[in-house]
C-alpha cells in the first residue's frame, strides 16, 4: 500500500506539475502520507500546490459505526485494544468506507472480566472486555482521573451515541458507577454485573471539525474506584 501510494503521488506530480503535499491519504496513515508526499515531490520538483480534491466519505444516515474497547478482537467491530492510540478510517456496519477515526487517551488499563452474556445483542467478545480508568487508592483519587474517547471524521448531522460496559462484581460494595460526558450532558451507568443497561445520548452534533468527544470517569454520585468503556455505537440519525 505504501509503495502504491508513493507511485501514485509521483505520477500525479509528473502529469500535473503540482506538489503532492495535501493530497488525500489513501490506504496509509495520515502521518505516513505526509512523509511520502514530501518524498514524492523530490522527483518532479513541483512546488505549486495541488487543488483540494479530497472527497469526504460520510457515514450514511441510518448506518452505524461499531467500536469495541478492550483486548479481544471481534469481527465486524473496530478494535481499540490499547489505553491510548487511534484506529481508522473505519468501515461502517453497512460496509461503507468512511473518514471516521476513533482515538482514546487517559485510560489506565484493560480487562476481560465482564459478562459475555448480554440482552443488547452484543457479541460476547464485545461485552466481556473493556478499557478502564481509575485508582486502587480509592474513590477520591479516582475522581481526579478522566479518560476520553474521540470520534473524528464525522459529517455534519445528528447522531445517536450508545455506550456499554460490563464488569463482574461490585468491587466490595463500592460499585462501578461510570459517568460518560458529551459537552455539558452526562449519563451515569452502573457497570457492575451489567447485562442490559447502556448509556445513550440522542441528537449529538459533531463540532466544526467533525469530532465528538466523550469523557469517561467515575461518577461523583457513587463510590466507584473504576470507570469503564466496553463498546460504542455511533448511529447517524440525520
Backbone as JSON, one array per atom type, in Angstrom:
{
  "sequence": "XXXXXXXXXXXXXXXXXXXXXXXXXXXXXXXXXXXXXXXXXXXXXXXXXXXXXXXXXXXXXXXXXXXXXXXXXXXXXXXXXXXXXXXXXXXXXXXXXXXXXXXXXXXXXXXXXXXXXXXXXXXXXXXXXXXXXXXXXXXXXXXXXXXXXXXXXXXXXXXXXXXXXXXXXXXXXXXXXXXXXXXXXXXXXXXXXXXXXXXXXXXXXXXXXXXXXXXXXXXXXXXXXXXXXXXXXXXXXX",
  "N": [[0.83, -1.2, 0.0], [1.95, 1.24, 0.77], [3.99, 1.57, -1.13], [2.46, 1.62, -3.49], [0.97, 3.93, -3.05], [3.01, 5.89, -2.97], [3.94, 5.7, -5.6], [1.68, 6.58, -7.02], [1.61, 9.24, -6.16], [3.95, 10.27, -7.31], [3.38, 9.95, -10.04], [1.22, 11.73, -10.17], [2.51, 14.18, -9.66], [4.26, 14.37, -11.88], [2.52, 14.35, -14.08], [0.71, 16.49, -13.65], [2.27, 18.55, -12.78], [2.2, 19.59, -10.22], [2.6, 20.0, -6.65], [2.53, 17.22, -4.41], [1.81, 17.58, -1.85], [-0.61, 17.65, 0.7], [-2.52, 16.11, -0.55], [-5.16, 13.58, -0.46], [-4.9, 10.96, 2.02], [-4.62, 7.85, 1.01], [-5.25, 4.69, 1.87], [-3.1, 4.63, 3.59], [-1.68, 5.71, 6.74], [-2.37, 9.05, 7.92], [-0.07, 10.48, 8.9], [2.07, 9.06, 7.79], [1.4, 9.4, 5.13], [1.93, 12.12, 4.72], [4.72, 12.16, 4.93], [5.42, 10.56, 2.73], [4.43, 12.13, 0.69], [6.18, 14.32, 0.76], [8.52, 13.01, 0.01], [7.82, 12.15, -2.57], [7.63, 14.57, -3.94], [10.22, 15.23, -4.47], [10.97, 14.08, -6.84], [9.53, 15.17, -9.28], [9.96, 17.78, -8.6], [8.06, 19.78, -8.27], [6.42, 22.65, -6.99], [4.12, 24.17, -6.84], [1.03, 24.28, -5.23], [-1.36, 21.55, -5.05], [-4.79, 21.5, -6.16], [-7.59, 21.36, -3.9], [-8.79, 18.19, -3.61], [-9.93, 16.35, -2.06], [-12.34, 13.92, -1.23], [-14.96, 13.78, 0.84], [-15.96, 11.08, 2.93], [-18.74, 10.16, 4.11], [-20.59, 8.85, 6.93], [-23.44, 7.05, 6.16], [-26.9, 8.08, 6.56], [-28.7, 6.39, 9.03], [-26.88, 4.34, 9.2], [-24.26, 2.6, 11.06], [-21.44, 3.01, 13.23], [-19.6, 0.6, 14.68], [-17.75, 0.11, 17.6], [-15.33, -1.53, 19.5], [-13.96, -1.69, 22.7], [-11.1, -2.87, 24.28], [-9.08, -5.89, 24.86], [-9.87, -8.09, 23.27], [-10.29, -9.03, 20.01], [-13.01, -8.6, 17.69], [-14.82, -9.74, 14.96], [-15.98, -7.5, 12.49], [-16.16, -5.33, 14.14], [-14.57, -2.31, 15.02], [-11.53, -2.44, 16.62], [-10.27, -1.22, 19.57], [-7.67, -1.67, 21.35], [-5.79, -0.76, 23.14], [-4.66, 1.47, 25.77], [-4.21, 3.98, 24.92], [-4.21, 5.61, 21.76], [-5.09, 5.22, 18.23], [-7.52, 4.3, 15.75], [-8.51, 3.67, 12.39], [-9.14, 5.11, 9.06], [-12.62, 4.04, 9.45], [-14.76, 1.34, 8.48], [-18.26, 1.19, 8.06], [-21.03, -0.52, 9.76], [-22.69, -1.2, 7.73], [-20.98, -1.69, 5.67], [-19.8, 0.49, 4.39], [-17.15, 2.54, 3.41], [-15.72, 5.02, 5.43], [-14.67, 8.29, 6.66], [-14.26, 8.2, 9.32], [-12.53, 8.12, 12.4], [-11.27, 6.66, 15.43], [-10.11, 7.58, 18.55], [-8.37, 7.14, 21.66], [-7.54, 8.2, 24.97], [-5.88, 8.54, 28.13], [-6.79, 6.31, 29.59], [-6.4, 3.7, 32.08], [-5.99, 0.91, 32.08], [-6.69, -2.42, 30.71], [-9.33, -4.89, 30.66], [-10.83, -8.17, 30.99], [-12.96, -9.17, 32.34], [-15.75, -8.95, 32.23], [-19.31, -9.58, 31.65], [-20.03, -12.1, 29.36], [-22.48, -12.56, 28.39], [-25.31, -10.85, 27.31], [-28.17, -8.63, 27.03], [-28.44, -6.99, 24.9], [-27.74, -7.73, 22.4], [-25.06, -7.76, 21.76], [-21.89, -9.06, 20.62], [-20.18, -11.71, 22.38], [-17.43, -11.26, 22.83], [-17.29, -8.51, 22.64], [-18.87, -7.65, 24.74], [-17.61, -8.63, 27.05], [-15.07, -7.5, 27.51], [-13.09, -4.51, 28.19], [-11.84, -1.11, 28.34], [-10.4, 0.63, 31.14], [-10.48, 3.24, 33.64], [-9.12, 4.63, 36.55], [-8.42, 4.32, 40.12], [-6.65, 2.35, 42.44], [-6.37, 3.36, 44.91], [-8.66, 4.44, 45.88], [-11.95, 6.1, 45.87], [-11.83, 8.96, 45.96], [-9.28, 9.55, 44.93], [-9.64, 8.47, 42.41], [-11.5, 10.21, 41.3], [-10.05, 12.3, 40.3], [-9.14, 11.5, 37.87], [-9.53, 11.16, 34.34], [-10.64, 9.79, 31.35], [-10.73, 9.87, 27.72], [-12.69, 9.48, 24.82], [-12.5, 9.88, 21.39], [-14.23, 10.55, 18.49], [-13.69, 11.14, 15.24], [-13.88, 12.74, 11.97], [-16.54, 12.85, 11.18], [-19.49, 13.64, 9.38], [-21.44, 16.67, 9.13], [-24.41, 16.69, 11.04], [-26.88, 14.83, 12.94], [-26.41, 12.54, 15.58], [-26.8, 9.36, 17.22], [-25.38, 8.25, 20.19], [-24.2, 5.48, 21.78], [-23.17, 3.8, 24.65], [-21.65, 1.01, 26.26], [-20.74, -1.11, 28.97], [-19.33, -3.73, 30.98], [-18.61, -5.36, 34.05], [-17.73, -7.97, 36.14], [-18.95, -8.41, 39.48], [-19.13, -6.13, 42.35], [-17.01, -4.66, 43.28], [-16.37, -4.97, 46.07], [-18.6, -3.74, 47.24], [-18.32, -1.11, 46.53], [-19.24, -0.51, 44.04], [-19.46, 0.28, 40.48], [-19.94, 2.74, 39.23], [-20.1, 4.54, 36.39], [-19.42, 7.55, 34.72], [-20.33, 9.06, 31.75], [-19.65, 11.69, 29.48], [-20.7, 14.16, 27.22], [-20.02, 17.13, 25.91], [-21.95, 19.33, 27.77], [-23.65, 17.43, 28.71], [-24.37, 14.54, 30.69], [-24.22, 11.03, 31.53], [-24.87, 8.48, 33.73], [-23.77, 5.15, 34.32], [-24.23, 2.07, 35.8], [-21.89, -0.31, 35.98], [-21.34, -2.71, 37.2], [-21.79, -6.14, 37.01], [-23.3, -5.81, 34.7], [-25.69, -6.42, 32.23], [-27.69, -5.48, 30.65], [-28.0, -2.73, 30.51], [-27.41, 0.47, 28.96], [-25.68, 3.49, 28.18], [-27.09, 6.23, 26.64], [-26.95, 8.8, 24.29], [-28.82, 11.2, 22.66], [-29.31, 13.0, 19.57], [-26.72, 14.12, 19.06], [-24.36, 16.42, 17.99], [-21.57, 16.76, 15.9], [-18.54, 18.74, 16.4], [-17.22, 21.72, 14.75], [-15.07, 20.65, 13.44], [-15.86, 18.12, 12.85], [-15.91, 16.29, 14.96], [-16.65, 14.24, 17.79], [-16.44, 14.21, 21.25], [-16.02, 12.15, 24.04], [-16.18, 11.99, 27.44], [-14.88, 9.88, 30.01], [-15.25, 8.73, 33.23], [-15.13, 8.02, 36.81], [-18.22, 8.23, 38.51], [-19.2, 11.03, 40.45], [-21.44, 10.63, 41.92], [-21.42, 8.19, 43.11], [-19.44, 5.61, 44.76], [-17.4, 4.55, 43.36], [-14.25, 3.14, 42.31], [-13.34, 2.68, 39.83], [-13.89, 3.26, 36.34], [-15.46, 2.47, 33.18], [-15.16, 1.62, 29.67], [-16.69, -0.19, 27.32], [-17.95, -0.73, 24.83], [-18.93, 1.08, 21.86], [-21.42, 2.56, 19.95], [-22.06, 4.42, 17.2], [-24.55, 6.03, 15.62], [-25.79, 7.46, 12.7], [-28.36, 9.7, 12.58], [-29.55, 11.77, 11.13]],
  "CA": [[0.0, 0.0, 0.0], [2.84, 2.4, 0.83], [4.65, 1.69, -2.43], [1.47, 2.03, -4.48], [0.63, 5.33, -2.79], [4.14, 6.71, -3.4], [3.93, 5.7, -7.07], [0.58, 7.44, -7.45], [2.0, 10.62, -5.91], [4.95, 10.65, -8.31], [2.63, 10.12, -11.3], [0.44, 12.96, -10.07], [3.42, 15.32, -9.8], [4.8, 14.43, -13.25], [1.45, 14.62, -15.04], [0.05, 17.77, -13.44], [3.23, 19.58, -12.39], [1.8, 20.14, -8.93], [3.1, 19.32, -5.47], [1.64, 16.21, -3.84], [1.5, 17.92, -0.46], [-2.01, 17.93, 0.99], [-3.44, 15.18, -1.2], [-5.76, 12.64, 0.5], [-4.13, 9.76, 2.41], [-5.41, 6.7, 0.54], [-4.71, 3.39, 2.24], [-1.98, 4.77, 4.53], [-1.97, 6.63, 7.83], [-2.11, 10.44, 7.53], [1.29, 10.88, 9.19], [2.92, 8.45, 6.77], [1.07, 10.02, 3.85], [2.65, 13.39, 4.6], [6.14, 11.86, 4.66], [5.53, 10.06, 1.36], [4.21, 13.27, -0.2], [7.44, 15.07, 0.7], [9.47, 12.2, -0.77], [7.39, 12.14, -3.97], [7.89, 15.89, -4.54], [11.63, 15.35, -4.86], [11.15, 13.6, -8.22], [9.21, 16.18, -10.27], [10.41, 19.09, -8.15], [6.97, 20.75, -8.35], [6.16, 23.35, -5.74], [2.79, 24.76, -6.85], [0.14, 23.35, -4.52], [-2.45, 20.91, -5.76], [-6.11, 21.93, -5.7], [-8.21, 20.46, -2.93], [-9.61, 17.2, -4.31], [-10.37, 15.33, -1.11], [-13.76, 13.59, -1.3], [-15.39, 13.28, 2.14], [-16.67, 9.81, 2.94], [-19.61, 10.31, 5.28], [-21.43, 7.74, 7.39], [-24.81, 7.28, 5.66], [-27.99, 8.15, 7.53], [-29.19, 5.08, 9.41], [-25.77, 3.38, 9.34], [-23.68, 2.56, 12.4], [-20.03, 2.7, 13.46], [-19.47, -0.2, 15.9], [-16.39, 0.16, 18.13], [-15.12, -2.38, 20.68], [-12.8, -1.33, 23.51], [-10.59, -4.0, 25.05], [-8.05, -6.69, 24.18], [-10.39, -9.2, 22.48], [-10.81, -8.58, 18.72], [-14.29, -9.17, 17.26], [-15.05, -9.47, 13.55], [-17.0, -6.51, 12.21], [-16.06, -4.23, 15.08], [-13.28, -1.65, 15.14], [-10.98, -2.84, 17.91], [-9.33, -0.31, 20.24], [-7.2, -2.61, 22.37], [-4.76, -0.15, 23.96], [-5.19, 2.53, 26.61], [-4.1, 5.2, 24.13], [-3.96, 5.29, 20.35], [-6.12, 5.59, 17.27], [-7.79, 3.36, 14.67], [-9.32, 4.24, 11.32], [-10.59, 5.29, 8.91], [-13.39, 2.85, 9.73], [-15.89, 0.93, 7.64], [-19.49, 1.12, 8.85], [-21.67, -1.83, 9.85], [-23.29, -1.46, 6.42], [-19.93, -1.95, 4.68], [-19.43, 1.72, 3.7], [-15.91, 3.16, 3.86], [-15.95, 6.37, 5.92], [-13.5, 9.0, 7.15], [-14.3, 8.19, 10.78], [-11.44, 7.54, 13.18], [-11.55, 6.6, 16.87], [-8.9, 7.72, 19.36], [-8.58, 7.11, 23.1], [-6.41, 8.67, 25.78], [-6.15, 8.68, 29.55], [-7.21, 5.1, 30.27], [-5.4, 3.12, 32.97], [-5.71, -0.47, 31.76], [-7.7, -3.19, 30.01], [-9.81, -6.02, 31.45], [-11.68, -9.14, 30.28], [-13.79, -9.79, 33.39], [-17.16, -8.61, 32.13], [-20.23, -10.64, 31.28], [-20.09, -12.44, 27.93], [-23.9, -12.65, 28.06], [-25.99, -9.57, 27.47], [-29.5, -8.56, 26.44], [-28.41, -5.94, 23.89], [-27.34, -8.29, 21.12], [-23.63, -7.56, 21.51], [-21.09, -10.28, 20.65], [-19.59, -11.99, 23.69], [-16.13, -10.61, 22.93], [-17.51, -7.08, 22.83], [-19.49, -7.44, 26.05], [-16.81, -9.09, 28.19], [-13.83, -6.77, 27.75], [-13.22, -3.07, 28.2], [-10.79, -0.25, 28.9], [-10.85, 1.21, 32.4], [-9.7, 4.33, 34.22], [-9.42, 4.71, 37.97], [-7.32, 4.22, 41.07], [-6.79, 1.38, 43.53], [-6.26, 4.09, 46.17], [-9.96, 4.84, 46.37], [-12.84, 6.93, 45.07], [-11.37, 10.34, 45.87], [-8.17, 9.61, 43.97], [-10.17, 8.17, 41.07], [-12.23, 11.36, 40.79], [-9.12, 13.21, 39.63], [-8.73, 10.9, 36.61], [-10.55, 11.22, 33.29], [-10.24, 9.31, 30.02], [-11.52, 10.48, 26.66], [-12.87, 8.82, 23.53], [-12.72, 10.89, 20.35], [-14.65, 10.05, 17.18], [-13.49, 12.24, 14.3], [-14.22, 12.44, 10.58], [-17.99, 12.73, 11.04], [-20.15, 14.7, 8.62], [-22.43, 17.45, 9.88], [-25.67, 15.98, 11.19], [-27.19, 14.44, 14.3], [-26.03, 11.16, 15.8], [-27.05, 8.7, 18.5], [-24.15, 7.68, 20.74], [-24.58, 4.5, 22.81], [-22.01, 3.18, 25.29], [-21.94, -0.14, 27.12], [-19.6, -1.75, 29.64], [-19.7, -4.72, 31.98], [-17.53, -5.91, 34.87], [-18.28, -8.83, 37.17], [-18.76, -8.0, 40.86], [-19.37, -4.72, 42.66], [-15.81, -4.1, 43.91], [-16.54, -4.98, 47.54], [-19.64, -2.81, 47.62], [-18.08, 0.25, 46.02], [-19.91, -0.32, 42.76], [-18.62, 0.71, 39.35], [-20.76, 3.75, 38.57], [-19.28, 5.24, 35.4], [-20.06, 8.73, 34.13], [-19.95, 9.46, 30.4], [-20.0, 13.1, 29.27], [-20.56, 14.77, 25.91], [-20.26, 18.54, 26.17], [-22.48, 19.53, 29.12], [-24.55, 16.32, 29.06], [-23.75, 13.39, 31.33], [-25.06, 9.85, 31.72], [-24.24, 7.51, 34.64], [-24.08, 3.75, 34.04], [-23.67, 1.12, 36.75], [-21.26, -1.34, 35.16], [-21.25, -3.97, 37.95], [-22.65, -7.24, 36.55], [-24.22, -5.24, 33.73], [-26.03, -7.23, 31.06], [-28.84, -4.95, 29.91], [-28.09, -1.27, 30.52], [-26.49, 1.23, 28.13], [-25.79, 4.95, 28.24], [-27.46, 6.65, 25.28], [-27.08, 10.23, 24.04], [-29.53, 11.47, 21.41], [-29.12, 14.31, 18.91], [-25.35, 14.61, 19.27], [-23.84, 17.09, 16.8], [-20.11, 16.93, 15.92], [-18.1, 20.12, 16.36], [-16.94, 22.23, 13.41], [-14.05, 19.78, 12.84], [-16.41, 16.79, 12.64], [-15.45, 15.44, 16.06], [-17.41, 14.08, 19.03], [-15.55, 13.8, 22.35], [-16.77, 11.51, 25.12], [-15.41, 11.82, 28.65], [-15.16, 8.66, 30.8], [-14.69, 8.89, 34.57], [-16.01, 7.52, 37.86], [-19.25, 9.2, 38.81], [-19.19, 11.56, 41.82], [-22.66, 10.24, 42.61], [-21.23, 6.89, 43.74], [-18.19, 5.4, 45.49], [-16.58, 3.7, 42.49], [-12.83, 3.41, 42.09], [-13.01, 2.42, 38.43], [-14.89, 3.54, 35.31], [-15.22, 1.54, 32.08], [-15.7, 1.8, 28.32], [-16.66, -1.52, 26.71], [-18.29, -0.63, 23.41], [-19.52, 2.33, 21.43], [-22.13, 2.51, 18.68], [-22.4, 5.76, 16.73], [-25.54, 5.9, 14.53], [-26.18, 8.74, 12.12], [-29.82, 9.77, 12.54], [-29.88, 12.66, 10.01]],
  "C": [[0.87, 1.26, 0.0], [3.52, 2.64, -0.51], [3.69, 2.17, -3.51], [1.12, 3.51, -4.31], [1.75, 6.26, -3.26], [4.19, 6.81, -4.92], [2.85, 6.64, -7.61], [0.94, 8.92, -7.27], [3.0, 11.12, -6.95], [4.28, 10.86, -9.67], [1.86, 11.44, -11.29], [1.35, 14.17, -10.33], [3.95, 15.47, -11.21], [3.73, 14.84, -14.25], [0.93, 16.05, -14.9], [1.01, 18.9, -13.07], [2.88, 20.27, -11.1], [2.41, 19.33, -7.79], [2.06, 18.33, -4.96], [1.21, 16.55, -2.42], [0.03, 18.28, -0.3], [-3.0, 17.02, 0.29], [-4.02, 14.2, -0.17], [-4.83, 11.46, 0.8], [-4.98, 8.54, 2.08], [-4.71, 5.41, 0.91], [-3.52, 3.44, 3.17], [-2.37, 5.77, 5.61], [-1.63, 8.06, 7.43], [-0.68, 10.89, 7.78], [2.27, 10.32, 8.16], [2.66, 9.07, 5.41], [1.84, 11.31, 3.66], [4.12, 13.16, 4.29], [6.34, 11.39, 3.22], [5.29, 11.18, 0.35], [5.48, 14.11, -0.35], [8.47, 14.32, -0.15], [9.11, 12.24, -2.25], [7.71, 13.46, -4.66], [9.33, 16.06, -4.99], [11.85, 14.93, -6.32], [10.77, 14.65, -9.25], [9.69, 17.57, -9.89], [9.33, 20.15, -8.21], [6.73, 21.38, -6.99], [4.77, 23.98, -5.69], [1.82, 23.8, -6.2], [-0.94, 22.77, -5.4], [-3.77, 21.49, -5.31], [-6.67, 20.92, -4.71], [-9.13, 19.5, -3.66], [-10.1, 16.11, -3.37], [-11.88, 15.14, -1.2], [-14.2, 13.03, 0.05], [-16.19, 11.98, 2.01], [-17.51, 9.77, 4.22], [-20.29, 9.0, 5.64], [-22.84, 7.99, 6.9], [-25.83, 7.36, 6.79], [-28.54, 6.74, 7.77], [-28.11, 4.04, 9.61], [-25.08, 3.59, 10.68], [-22.18, 2.34, 12.32], [-19.94, 1.9, 14.76], [-18.01, -0.26, 16.35], [-16.33, -0.65, 19.41], [-13.85, -1.93, 21.4], [-12.38, -2.52, 24.35], [-9.71, -4.9, 24.22], [-8.57, -7.81, 23.28], [-10.95, -8.7, 21.15], [-12.09, -9.31, 18.34], [-14.52, -8.76, 15.81], [-16.19, -8.48, 13.37], [-17.01, -5.32, 13.14], [-14.66, -3.64, 15.03], [-12.74, -1.92, 16.54], [-9.97, -1.81, 18.41], [-8.84, -1.07, 21.47], [-6.09, -2.05, 23.25], [-5.34, 1.04, 24.71], [-4.98, 3.91, 25.99], [-3.78, 4.8, 22.7], [-5.17, 5.61, 19.5], [-6.28, 4.48, 16.24], [-8.66, 4.06, 13.62], [-8.48, 4.62, 10.12], [-11.35, 3.96, 9.0], [-14.48, 2.61, 8.71], [-17.11, 0.75, 8.53], [-20.01, -0.31, 8.92], [-22.31, -2.21, 8.53], [-22.28, -1.67, 5.32], [-19.48, -0.73, 3.91], [-18.12, 2.26, 4.28], [-16.18, 4.61, 4.25], [-14.62, 7.01, 6.32], [-13.37, 8.91, 8.66], [-13.09, 7.49, 11.38], [-11.83, 7.58, 14.65], [-10.22, 6.65, 17.61], [-9.28, 7.66, 20.83], [-7.33, 7.63, 23.79], [-6.85, 8.7, 27.25], [-6.62, 7.45, 30.28], [-6.05, 4.49, 31.05], [-5.02, 1.71, 32.58], [-6.84, -1.11, 30.96], [-8.15, -4.35, 30.92], [-10.72, -6.9, 30.6], [-12.64, -9.82, 31.24], [-15.24, -9.38, 33.36], [-18.01, -9.79, 31.71], [-20.21, -10.86, 29.77], [-21.53, -12.57, 27.45], [-24.53, -11.29, 28.28], [-27.32, -9.6, 26.73], [-29.58, -7.52, 25.31], [-27.98, -6.43, 22.52], [-25.88, -8.09, 20.77], [-22.9, -8.89, 21.49], [-20.43, -10.46, 22.01], [-18.26, -11.28, 23.88], [-16.24, -9.12, 23.14], [-17.99, -6.81, 24.26], [-18.53, -7.69, 27.21], [-15.57, -8.26, 28.47], [-14.05, -5.27, 27.69], [-11.89, -2.41, 28.54], [-11.31, 0.32, 30.21], [-9.92, 2.34, 32.84], [-10.09, 4.42, 35.68], [-8.19, 4.54, 38.82], [-7.63, 3.19, 42.14], [-6.73, 2.08, 44.89], [-7.58, 4.66, 46.65], [-10.69, 5.83, 45.47], [-12.31, 8.35, 44.9], [-10.21, 10.48, 44.9], [-8.66, 9.37, 42.55], [-10.88, 9.36, 40.46], [-11.33, 12.33, 40.02], [-8.71, 12.72, 38.24], [-9.87, 10.94, 35.6], [-9.95, 10.72, 31.99], [-11.14, 9.95, 28.98], [-11.52, 9.59, 25.42], [-13.19, 9.91, 22.52], [-13.08, 10.2, 19.04], [-14.58, 11.22, 16.22], [-13.87, 11.8, 12.89], [-15.7, 12.25, 10.33], [-18.54, 13.92, 10.24], [-21.12, 15.44, 9.52], [-23.76, 16.7, 9.9], [-25.93, 15.71, 12.65], [-26.99, 12.94, 14.45], [-26.56, 10.67, 17.15], [-25.75, 8.03, 18.93], [-24.53, 6.77, 21.9], [-23.32, 3.8, 23.33], [-22.46, 2.07, 26.23], [-20.64, -0.59, 27.77], [-20.12, -2.7, 30.69], [-18.46, -5.17, 32.73], [-18.16, -6.71, 35.99], [-17.97, -8.28, 38.56], [-18.94, -6.51, 41.06], [-18.22, -4.07, 43.41], [-16.01, -3.89, 45.41], [-17.53, -3.91, 48.0], [-19.45, -1.38, 47.15], [-18.86, 0.54, 44.75], [-18.93, 0.15, 41.69], [-19.38, 1.75, 38.53], [-19.87, 4.64, 37.7], [-20.08, 6.42, 34.83], [-19.46, 9.02, 32.76], [-20.43, 10.9, 30.19], [-19.73, 13.49, 27.82], [-20.97, 16.22, 26.06], [-20.8, 18.68, 27.6], [-23.39, 18.39, 29.58], [-23.77, 15.18, 29.69], [-24.76, 12.25, 31.44], [-24.29, 8.87, 32.59], [-24.71, 6.1, 34.31], [-23.42, 2.88, 35.09], [-23.19, -0.1, 35.97], [-21.21, -2.69, 35.87], [-22.27, -4.98, 37.45], [-23.67, -6.78, 35.49], [-24.43, -6.18, 32.54], [-27.08, -6.56, 30.17], [-28.87, -3.44, 29.79], [-27.04, -0.64, 29.62], [-26.72, 2.71, 28.37], [-26.02, 5.47, 26.83], [-27.64, 8.17, 25.24], [-27.75, 10.42, 22.68], [-29.15, 12.85, 20.88], [-27.76, 14.92, 19.23], [-24.83, 15.19, 17.95], [-22.32, 17.2, 16.91], [-19.76, 18.42, 15.94], [-17.74, 20.51, 14.93], [-15.9, 21.38, 12.69], [-14.57, 18.37, 12.59], [-16.08, 15.8, 13.73], [-16.45, 15.43, 17.21], [-16.45, 13.55, 20.09], [-16.39, 13.32, 23.52], [-15.85, 11.34, 26.32], [-15.84, 10.56, 29.4], [-14.47, 8.81, 32.15], [-15.62, 8.22, 35.58], [-17.01, 8.62, 38.18], [-19.11, 9.72, 40.24], [-20.44, 11.19, 42.61], [-22.54, 8.89, 43.31], [-19.93, 6.83, 44.53], [-17.17, 4.62, 44.66], [-15.13, 4.15, 42.46], [-12.46, 3.31, 40.61], [-14.2, 2.74, 37.53], [-14.48, 2.79, 34.05], [-15.82, 2.03, 30.76], [-15.55, 0.45, 27.62], [-16.95, -1.49, 25.23], [-18.95, 0.7, 23.13], [-20.18, 2.1, 20.07], [-22.57, 3.93, 18.32], [-23.31, 5.59, 15.5], [-25.89, 7.29, 14.01], [-27.69, 8.75, 11.93], [-30.29, 10.68, 11.41], [-28.75, 13.64, 9.76]]
}
